């Protein structure tokens, strides 16, 4: 089961948002997974944040999934949460740092900026 409408995700960048709710996974009829872009609404945010306010709508990239599918070599990766990174309208990340790790199943050419901001790729 992937990310679908009404799913709540943690935000793992320093944009100021803490929890977002998925409005729609863009470009898919079924649920989304790592590397998919979705439209989200901010449900809770840091009160001192100047970039993000509660109720605003952004696009977000899913970077971690709690139950990731099996990789071609037979291994699988399980993280503690399902997280996303908020995106600007031009597709660049809104924050300047990403907390935690990012899944290796992200497209390296398309999301190079996101990968460069994270601590590790696993």
N, CA, C and O atoms as a DFTB+ gen file, in Angstrom:
488 C
 N C O
     1  1       0.843      -1.175       0.000
     2  2       0.000       0.000       0.000
     3  2       0.887       1.236       0.000
     4  3       1.828       1.328       0.788
     5  1       0.600       2.161      -0.856
     6  2       1.421       3.353      -0.973
     7  2       0.803       4.551      -0.277
     8  3      -0.136       4.430       0.510
     9  1       1.353       5.692      -0.587
    10  2       0.842       6.949      -0.056
    11  2      -0.408       7.318      -0.854
    12  3      -0.384       7.308      -2.084
    13  1      -1.481       7.638      -0.171
    14  2      -2.713       7.982      -0.856
    15  2      -3.320       9.241      -0.240
    16  3      -2.740       9.829       0.673
    17  1      -4.471       9.650      -0.732
    18  2      -5.122      10.849      -0.228
    19  2      -5.392      10.724       1.272
    20  3      -5.733       9.648       1.763
    21  1      -5.234      11.832       1.989
    22  2      -5.456      11.950       3.434
    23  2      -4.337      11.334       4.270
    24  3      -4.458      11.299       5.495
    25  1      -3.258      10.850       3.665
    26  2      -2.139      10.314       4.430
    27  2      -1.360      11.468       5.038
    28  3      -1.124      12.481       4.378
    29  1      -0.965      11.320       6.280
    30  2      -0.156      12.341       6.941
    31  2       1.311      11.927       6.889
    32  3       1.660      10.782       7.177
    33  1       2.158      12.877       6.518
    34  2       3.585      12.636       6.371
    35  2       4.361      13.595       7.254
    36  3       3.920      14.715       7.514
    37  1       5.518      13.149       7.711
    38  2       6.447      14.044       8.391
    39  2       7.253      14.801       7.353
    40  3       7.514      14.285       6.267
    41  1       7.643      16.008       7.681
    42  2       8.496      16.806       6.800
    43  2       9.905      16.745       7.366
    44  3      10.125      17.066       8.533
    45  1      10.858      16.332       6.540
    46  2      12.214      16.113       7.036
    47  2      13.194      17.194       6.582
    48  3      14.404      16.966       6.578
    49  1      12.687      18.369       6.199
    50  2      13.599      19.469       5.894
    51  2      13.395      20.591       6.916
    52  3      12.549      20.481       7.804
    53  1      14.164      21.660       6.787
    54  2      14.079      22.746       7.757
    55  2      13.232      23.914       7.249
    56  3      13.531      25.071       7.542
    57  1      12.196      23.617       6.503
    58  2      11.321      24.662       5.970
    59  2      10.410      25.256       7.039
    60  3       9.919      26.372       6.869
    61  1      10.177      24.551       8.113
    62  2       9.310      25.024       9.183
    63  2       8.065      24.184       9.358
    64  3       7.440      24.230      10.418
    65  1       7.685      23.417       8.351
    66  2       6.524      22.533       8.470
    67  2       6.926      21.269       9.239
    68  3       8.061      20.802       9.141
    69  1       5.991      20.738       9.991
    70  2       6.261      19.514      10.751
    71  2       5.480      18.330      10.199
    72  3       6.046      17.260       9.973
    73  1       4.176      18.520       9.981
    74  2       3.307      17.458       9.475
    75  2       2.492      18.017       8.320
    76  3       1.983      19.135       8.390
    77  1       2.372      17.224       7.248
    78  2       1.549      17.609       6.110
    79  2       0.571      16.483       5.798
    80  3       0.796      15.335       6.181
    81  1      -0.514      16.814       5.101
    82  2      -1.505      15.832       4.686
    83  2      -1.586      15.833       3.171
    84  3      -1.651      16.891       2.545
    85  1      -1.583      14.646       2.586
    86  2      -1.582      14.515       1.130
    87  2      -2.958      14.864       0.581
    88  3      -3.976      14.350       1.046
    89  1      -2.976      15.748      -0.417
    90  2      -4.208      16.075      -1.128
    91  2      -4.361      15.142      -2.320
    92  3      -5.433      14.580      -2.546
    93  1      -3.278      14.980      -3.085
    94  2      -3.323      14.116      -4.264
    95  2      -1.897      13.741      -4.654
    96  3      -0.992      14.573      -4.591
    97  1      -1.701      12.486      -5.058
    98  2      -0.434      12.054      -5.630
    99  2      -0.490      12.394      -7.111
   100  3      -1.386      11.937      -7.820
   101  1       0.454      13.188      -7.580
   102  2       0.414      13.693      -8.945
   103  2       0.918      12.655      -9.937
   104  3       1.975      12.055      -9.740
   105  1       0.160      12.451     -10.993
   106  2       0.585      11.552     -12.066
   107  2       0.319      10.083     -11.825
   108  3       0.785       9.249     -12.601
   109  1      -0.414       9.731     -10.777
   110  2      -0.691       8.323     -10.490
   111  2      -2.150       8.159     -10.110
   112  3      -2.756       9.055      -9.520
   113  1      -2.711       7.004     -10.454
   114  2      -4.072       6.697     -10.035
   115  2      -4.067       5.938      -8.715
   116  3      -4.991       6.075      -7.913
   117  1      -3.034       5.144      -8.487
   118  2      -2.909       4.400      -7.247
   119  2      -2.041       5.185      -6.274
   120  3      -1.763       6.363      -6.499
   121  1      -1.616       4.544      -5.204
   122  2      -0.809       5.203      -4.199
   123  2       0.609       5.504      -4.674
   124  3       1.134       4.834      -5.563
   125  1       1.210       6.505      -4.077
   126  2       2.563       6.895      -4.422
   127  2       3.581       6.213      -3.544
   128  3       3.242       5.622      -2.519
   129  1       4.834       6.299      -3.954
   130  2       5.938       5.720      -3.196
   131  2       7.129       6.665      -3.294
   132  3       6.972       7.812      -3.713
   133  1       8.304       6.206      -2.919
   134  2       9.495       7.049      -2.910
   135  2       9.769       7.574      -4.316
   136  3       9.761       6.816      -5.287
   137  1      10.010       8.879      -4.411
   138  2      10.298       9.509      -5.686
   139  2       9.100      10.148      -6.352
   140  3       9.249      10.813      -7.377
   141  1       7.911       9.961      -5.792
   142  2       6.707      10.563      -6.367
   143  2       6.466      11.944      -5.761
   144  3       6.788      12.200      -4.601
   145  1       5.894      12.817      -6.576
   146  2       5.544      14.160      -6.133
   147  2       4.061      14.183      -5.825
   148  3       3.255      13.624      -6.569
   149  1       3.702      14.828      -4.728
   150  2       2.302      14.921      -4.353
   151  2       1.993      16.339      -3.900
   152  3       2.888      17.097      -3.528
   153  1       0.734      16.676      -3.935
   154  2       0.258      17.960      -3.461
   155  2      -0.148      17.783      -2.002
   156  3      -0.895      16.864      -1.670
   157  1       0.349      18.669      -1.126
   158  2       0.114      18.504       0.311
   159  2      -0.354      19.813       0.940
   160  3      -0.104      20.903       0.424
   161  1      -1.036      19.667       2.065
   162  2      -1.467      20.798       2.872
   163  2      -0.760      20.726       4.213
   164  3      -0.681      19.656       4.816
   165  1      -0.242      21.860       4.688
   166  2       0.491      21.895       5.955
   167  2      -0.507      21.817       7.109
   168  3      -1.418      22.639       7.206
   169  1      -0.328      20.826       7.981
   170  2      -1.214      20.640       9.120
   171  2      -0.629      21.209      10.404
   172  3      -1.378      21.714      11.240
   173  1       0.676      21.143      10.583
   174  2       1.304      21.787      11.731
   175  2       2.649      22.339      11.289
   176  3       3.378      21.718      10.516
   177  1       2.957      23.523      11.802
   178  2       4.188      24.208      11.417
   179  2       4.789      24.896      12.636
   180  3       4.101      25.142      13.627
   181  1       6.062      25.196      12.551
   182  2       6.760      25.935      13.582
   183  2       6.202      27.363      13.612
   184  3       6.150      28.012      12.567
   185  1       5.786      27.865      14.770
   186  2       5.169      29.188      14.795
   187  2       6.097      30.322      14.367
   188  3       5.627      31.366      13.915
   189  1       7.392      30.131      14.503
   190  2       8.338      31.192      14.139
   191  2       8.797      31.092      12.681
   192  3       9.651      31.866      12.249
   193  1       8.246      30.160      11.934
   194  2       8.659      29.980      10.545
   195  2       8.114      31.102       9.667
   196  3       6.955      31.499       9.788
   197  1       8.977      31.607       8.775
   198  2       8.550      32.647       7.846
   199  2       8.255      32.072       6.470
   200  3       7.629      32.741       5.648
   201  1       8.691      30.849       6.202
   202  2       8.484      30.242       4.886
   203  2       7.140      29.540       4.768
   204  3       6.522      29.552       3.704
   205  1       6.683      28.925       5.861
   206  2       5.525      28.030       5.813
   207  2       4.543      28.409       6.908
   208  3       4.942      28.688       8.038
   209  1       3.268      28.417       6.574
   210  2       2.205      28.631       7.550
   211  2       1.209      27.481       7.474
   212  3       1.094      26.818       6.443
   213  1       0.493      27.248       8.565
   214  2      -0.520      26.197       8.606
   215  2      -1.610      26.483       7.578
   216  3      -2.077      27.616       7.466
   217  1      -2.013      25.462       6.829
   218  2      -3.070      25.592       5.840
   219  2      -2.581      25.865       4.431
   220  3      -3.371      25.772       3.491
   221  1      -1.304      26.200       4.243
   222  2      -0.791      26.460       2.905
   223  2      -0.631      25.159       2.132
   224  3      -0.443      24.092       2.718
   225  1      -0.708      25.261       0.814
   226  2      -0.604      24.093      -0.059
   227  2       0.722      24.154      -0.808
   228  3       1.076      25.185      -1.379
   229  1       1.452      23.037      -0.800
   230  2       2.736      22.916      -1.480
   231  2       2.773      21.607      -2.247
   232  3       1.893      20.757      -2.107
   233  1       3.803      21.465      -3.055
   234  2       4.137      20.158      -3.613
   235  2       5.229      19.565      -2.753
   236  3       6.047      20.286      -2.182
   237  1       5.238      18.243      -2.664
   238  2       6.223      17.567      -1.817
   239  2       6.746      16.327      -2.529
   240  3       6.026      15.671      -3.282
   241  1       8.006      16.022      -2.277
   242  2       8.654      14.825      -2.805
   243  2       8.785      13.818      -1.676
   244  3       9.301      14.148      -0.608
   245  1       8.324      12.594      -1.898
   246  2       8.432      11.539      -0.894
   247  2       9.862      10.995      -0.948
   248  3      10.304      10.524      -1.996
   249  1      10.592      11.057       0.181
   250  2      11.988      10.639       0.201
   251  2      12.241       9.391       1.046
   252  3      13.262       8.726       0.870
   253  1      11.328       9.065       1.957
   254  2      11.450       7.855       2.782
   255  2      10.085       7.223       2.908
   256  3       9.065       7.911       2.964
   257  1      10.079       5.889       2.953
   258  2       8.822       5.160       3.146
   259  2       9.048       4.128       4.231
   260  3      10.087       3.469       4.264
   261  1       8.082       3.987       5.114
   262  2       8.244       3.071       6.240
   263  2       8.401       1.628       5.771
   264  3       9.217       0.890       6.324
   265  1       7.647       1.216       4.776
   266  2       7.779      -0.133       4.226
   267  2       8.120      -0.015       2.755
   268  3       7.234       0.143       1.915
   269  1       9.376      -0.089       2.449
   270  2       9.824       0.057       1.071
   271  2       9.767      -1.291       0.355
   272  3       9.975      -2.328       0.985
   273  1       9.491      -1.295      -0.948
   274  2       9.412      -2.571      -1.669
   275  2      10.768      -3.273      -1.746
   276  3      11.815      -2.662      -1.532
   277  1      10.725      -4.546      -2.052
   278  2      11.941      -5.356      -2.131
   279  2      12.781      -4.899      -3.321
   280  3      12.256      -4.677      -4.412
   281  1      14.075      -4.761      -3.103
   282  2      14.995      -4.336      -4.159
   283  2      15.361      -5.522      -5.037
   284  3      15.128      -6.669      -4.655
   285  1      15.936      -5.259      -6.220
   286  2      16.257      -6.367      -7.133
   287  2      17.208      -7.422      -6.556
   288  3      17.156      -8.583      -6.961
   289  1      18.081      -7.028      -5.610
   290  2      18.999      -8.000      -5.022
   291  2      18.377      -8.783      -3.871
   292  3      19.042      -9.620      -3.260
   293  1      17.101      -8.517      -3.569
   294  2      16.397      -9.269      -2.534
   295  2      16.355      -8.572      -1.192
   296  3      15.645      -9.025      -0.294
   297  1      17.089      -7.490      -1.023
   298  2      17.088      -6.776       0.243
   299  2      15.941      -5.771       0.289
   300  3      15.369      -5.422      -0.744
   301  1      15.618      -5.321       1.463
   302  2      14.633      -4.262       1.613
   303  2      15.050      -3.385       2.781
   304  3      15.821      -3.795       3.648
   305  1      14.529      -2.185       2.781
   306  2      14.916      -1.196       3.766
   307  2      13.679      -0.751       4.525
   308  3      12.649      -0.463       3.916
   309  1      13.766      -0.691       5.835
   310  2      12.652      -0.227       6.635
   311  2      13.128       0.956       7.471
   312  3      14.109       0.852       8.208
   313  1      12.429       2.078       7.350
   314  2      12.765       3.257       8.137
   315  2      11.697       3.477       9.199
   316  3      10.671       2.797       9.205
   317  1      11.936       4.425      10.093
   318  2      11.016       4.625      11.215
   319  2       9.773       5.409      10.835
   320  3       8.776       5.363      11.556
   321  1       9.809       6.134       9.709
   322  2       8.669       6.949       9.342
   323  2       8.604       7.142       7.836
   324  3       9.523       6.775       7.105
   325  1       7.500       7.726       7.389
   326  2       7.345       8.112       5.989
   327  2       7.482       9.618       5.934
   328  3       6.722      10.338       6.582
   329  1       8.456      10.106       5.159
   330  2       8.782      11.524       5.173
   331  2       8.813      12.107       3.780
   332  3       8.938      11.395       2.784
   333  1       8.694      13.431       3.735
   334  2       8.733      14.144       2.463
   335  2       9.534      15.428       2.615
   336  3       9.864      15.850       3.723
   337  1       9.839      16.039       1.472
   338  2      10.538      17.318       1.394
   339  2       9.628      18.267       0.624
   340  3       9.139      17.917      -0.450
   341  1       9.397      19.449       1.152
   342  2       8.557      20.431       0.465
   343  2       9.322      21.044      -0.703
   344  3      10.529      21.272      -0.623
   345  1       8.594      21.305      -1.794
   346  2       9.202      21.838      -3.007
   347  2       8.645      23.217      -3.336
   348  3       7.483      23.517      -3.064
   349  1       9.498      24.047      -3.927
   350  2       9.070      25.342      -4.455
   351  2       8.341      25.101      -5.775
   352  3       8.394      23.990      -6.301
   353  1       7.658      26.117      -6.330
   354  2       6.973      25.925      -7.620
   355  2       7.910      25.546      -8.766
   356  3       7.471      24.917      -9.729
   357  1       9.199      25.918      -8.684
   358  2      10.139      25.561      -9.750
   359  2      10.737      24.171      -9.568
   360  3      11.536      23.739     -10.398
   361  1      10.372      23.463      -8.508
   362  2      10.840      22.101      -8.303
   363  2      12.030      21.971      -7.382
   364  3      12.450      20.853      -7.084
   365  1      12.586      23.074      -6.923
   366  2      13.720      23.027      -5.996
   367  2      13.199      22.865      -4.566
   368  3      12.077      23.277      -4.269
   369  1      14.005      22.266      -3.674
   370  2      13.559      22.098      -2.288
   371  2      13.377      23.444      -1.590
   372  3      14.120      24.390      -1.850
   373  1      12.391      23.523      -0.709
   374  2      12.104      24.748       0.024
   375  2      13.104      24.961       1.154
   376  3      13.513      26.093       1.414
   377  1      13.499      23.893       1.821
   378  2      14.463      23.979       2.910
   379  2      15.891      23.916       2.413
   380  3      16.152      23.653       1.239
   381  1      16.818      24.165       3.339
   382  2      18.236      24.127       2.986
   383  2      18.967      22.931       3.583
   384  3      20.137      22.703       3.276
   385  1      18.291      22.171       4.429
   386  2      18.865      20.950       5.000
   387  2      17.793      19.873       5.043
   388  3      16.600      20.162       5.137
   389  1      18.244      18.628       4.973
   390  2      17.330      17.491       5.088
   391  2      17.805      16.639       6.250
   392  3      18.952      16.194       6.274
   393  1      16.919      16.412       7.217
   394  2      17.253      15.595       8.378
   395  2      17.078      14.123       8.029
   396  3      16.104      13.737       7.382
   397  1      18.023      13.315       8.462
   398  2      17.924      11.881       8.242
   399  2      18.445      11.464       6.880
   400  3      19.148      12.218       6.206
   401  1      18.091      10.258       6.490
   402  2      18.586       9.674       5.251
   403  2      17.519       9.733       4.170
   404  3      16.341       9.960       4.444
   405  1      17.961       9.522       2.931
   406  2      17.083       9.522       1.771
   407  2      17.238       8.186       1.068
   408  3      18.338       7.634       1.025
   409  1      16.167       7.664       0.524
   410  2      16.199       6.380      -0.160
   411  2      16.996       6.462      -1.456
   412  3      16.993       7.492      -2.130
   413  1      17.665       5.390      -1.794
   414  2      18.470       5.343      -3.012
   415  2      17.621       5.179      -4.262
   416  3      18.141       5.269      -5.374
   417  1      16.333       4.942      -4.104
   418  2      15.489       4.756      -5.280
   419  2      15.019       6.080      -5.894
   420  3      14.219       6.069      -6.830
   421  1      15.501       7.212      -5.386
   422  2      15.234       8.501      -6.025
   423  2      16.027       8.597      -7.323
   424  3      17.147       8.094      -7.411
   425  1      15.446       9.242      -8.326
   426  2      16.133       9.451      -9.594
   427  2      17.261      10.456      -9.382
   428  3      17.005      11.615      -9.053
   429  1      18.501      10.023      -9.566
   430  2      19.660      10.878      -9.263
   431  2      19.774      12.071     -10.197
   432  3      20.262      13.118      -9.773
   433  1      19.349      11.961     -11.437
   434  2      19.430      13.083     -12.356
   435  2      18.377      14.142     -12.040
   436  3      18.663      15.338     -12.079
   437  1      17.171      13.706     -11.730
   438  2      16.068      14.637     -11.519
   439  2      16.128      15.313     -10.149
   440  3      15.810      16.497     -10.040
   441  1      16.524      14.598      -9.115
   442  2      16.501      15.104      -7.751
   443  2      17.903      15.240      -7.172
   444  3      18.119      14.919      -6.003
   445  1      18.848      15.707      -7.963
   446  2      20.235      15.844      -7.523
   447  2      20.364      16.835      -6.364
   448  3      21.151      16.602      -5.446
   449  1      19.613      17.927      -6.389
   450  2      19.674      18.927      -5.331
   451  2      19.191      18.350      -4.005
   452  3      19.777      18.638      -2.962
   453  1      18.140      17.545      -4.025
   454  2      17.622      16.921      -2.804
   455  2      18.649      15.945      -2.245
   456  3      18.882      15.914      -1.037
   457  1      19.258      15.156      -3.106
   458  2      20.255      14.184      -2.668
   459  2      21.480      14.879      -2.082
   460  3      22.078      14.379      -1.130
   461  1      21.857      16.027      -2.642
   462  2      23.039      16.737      -2.140
   463  2      22.795      17.367      -0.771
   464  3      23.753      17.610      -0.037
   465  1      21.540      17.641      -0.404
   466  2      21.238      18.248       0.882
   467  2      21.137      17.240       2.025
   468  3      21.198      17.632       3.191
   469  1      20.987      15.970       1.723
   470  2      20.758      14.982       2.782
   471  2      22.076      14.504       3.378
   472  3      23.155      14.736       2.831
   473  1      21.953      13.835       4.504
   474  2      23.117      13.336       5.214
   475  2      23.682      12.082       4.552
   476  3      24.898      11.948       4.412
   477  1      22.808      11.169       4.147
   478  2      23.248       9.912       3.555
   479  2      22.161       9.373       2.638
   480  3      20.981       9.677       2.809
   481  1      22.573       8.566       1.659
   482  2      21.648       7.888       0.758
   483  2      21.780       6.400       1.015
   484  3      22.873       5.845       0.898
   485  1      20.666       5.737       1.367
   486  2      20.736       4.299       1.639
   487  2      19.732       3.557       0.779
   488  3      19.636       2.332       0.860
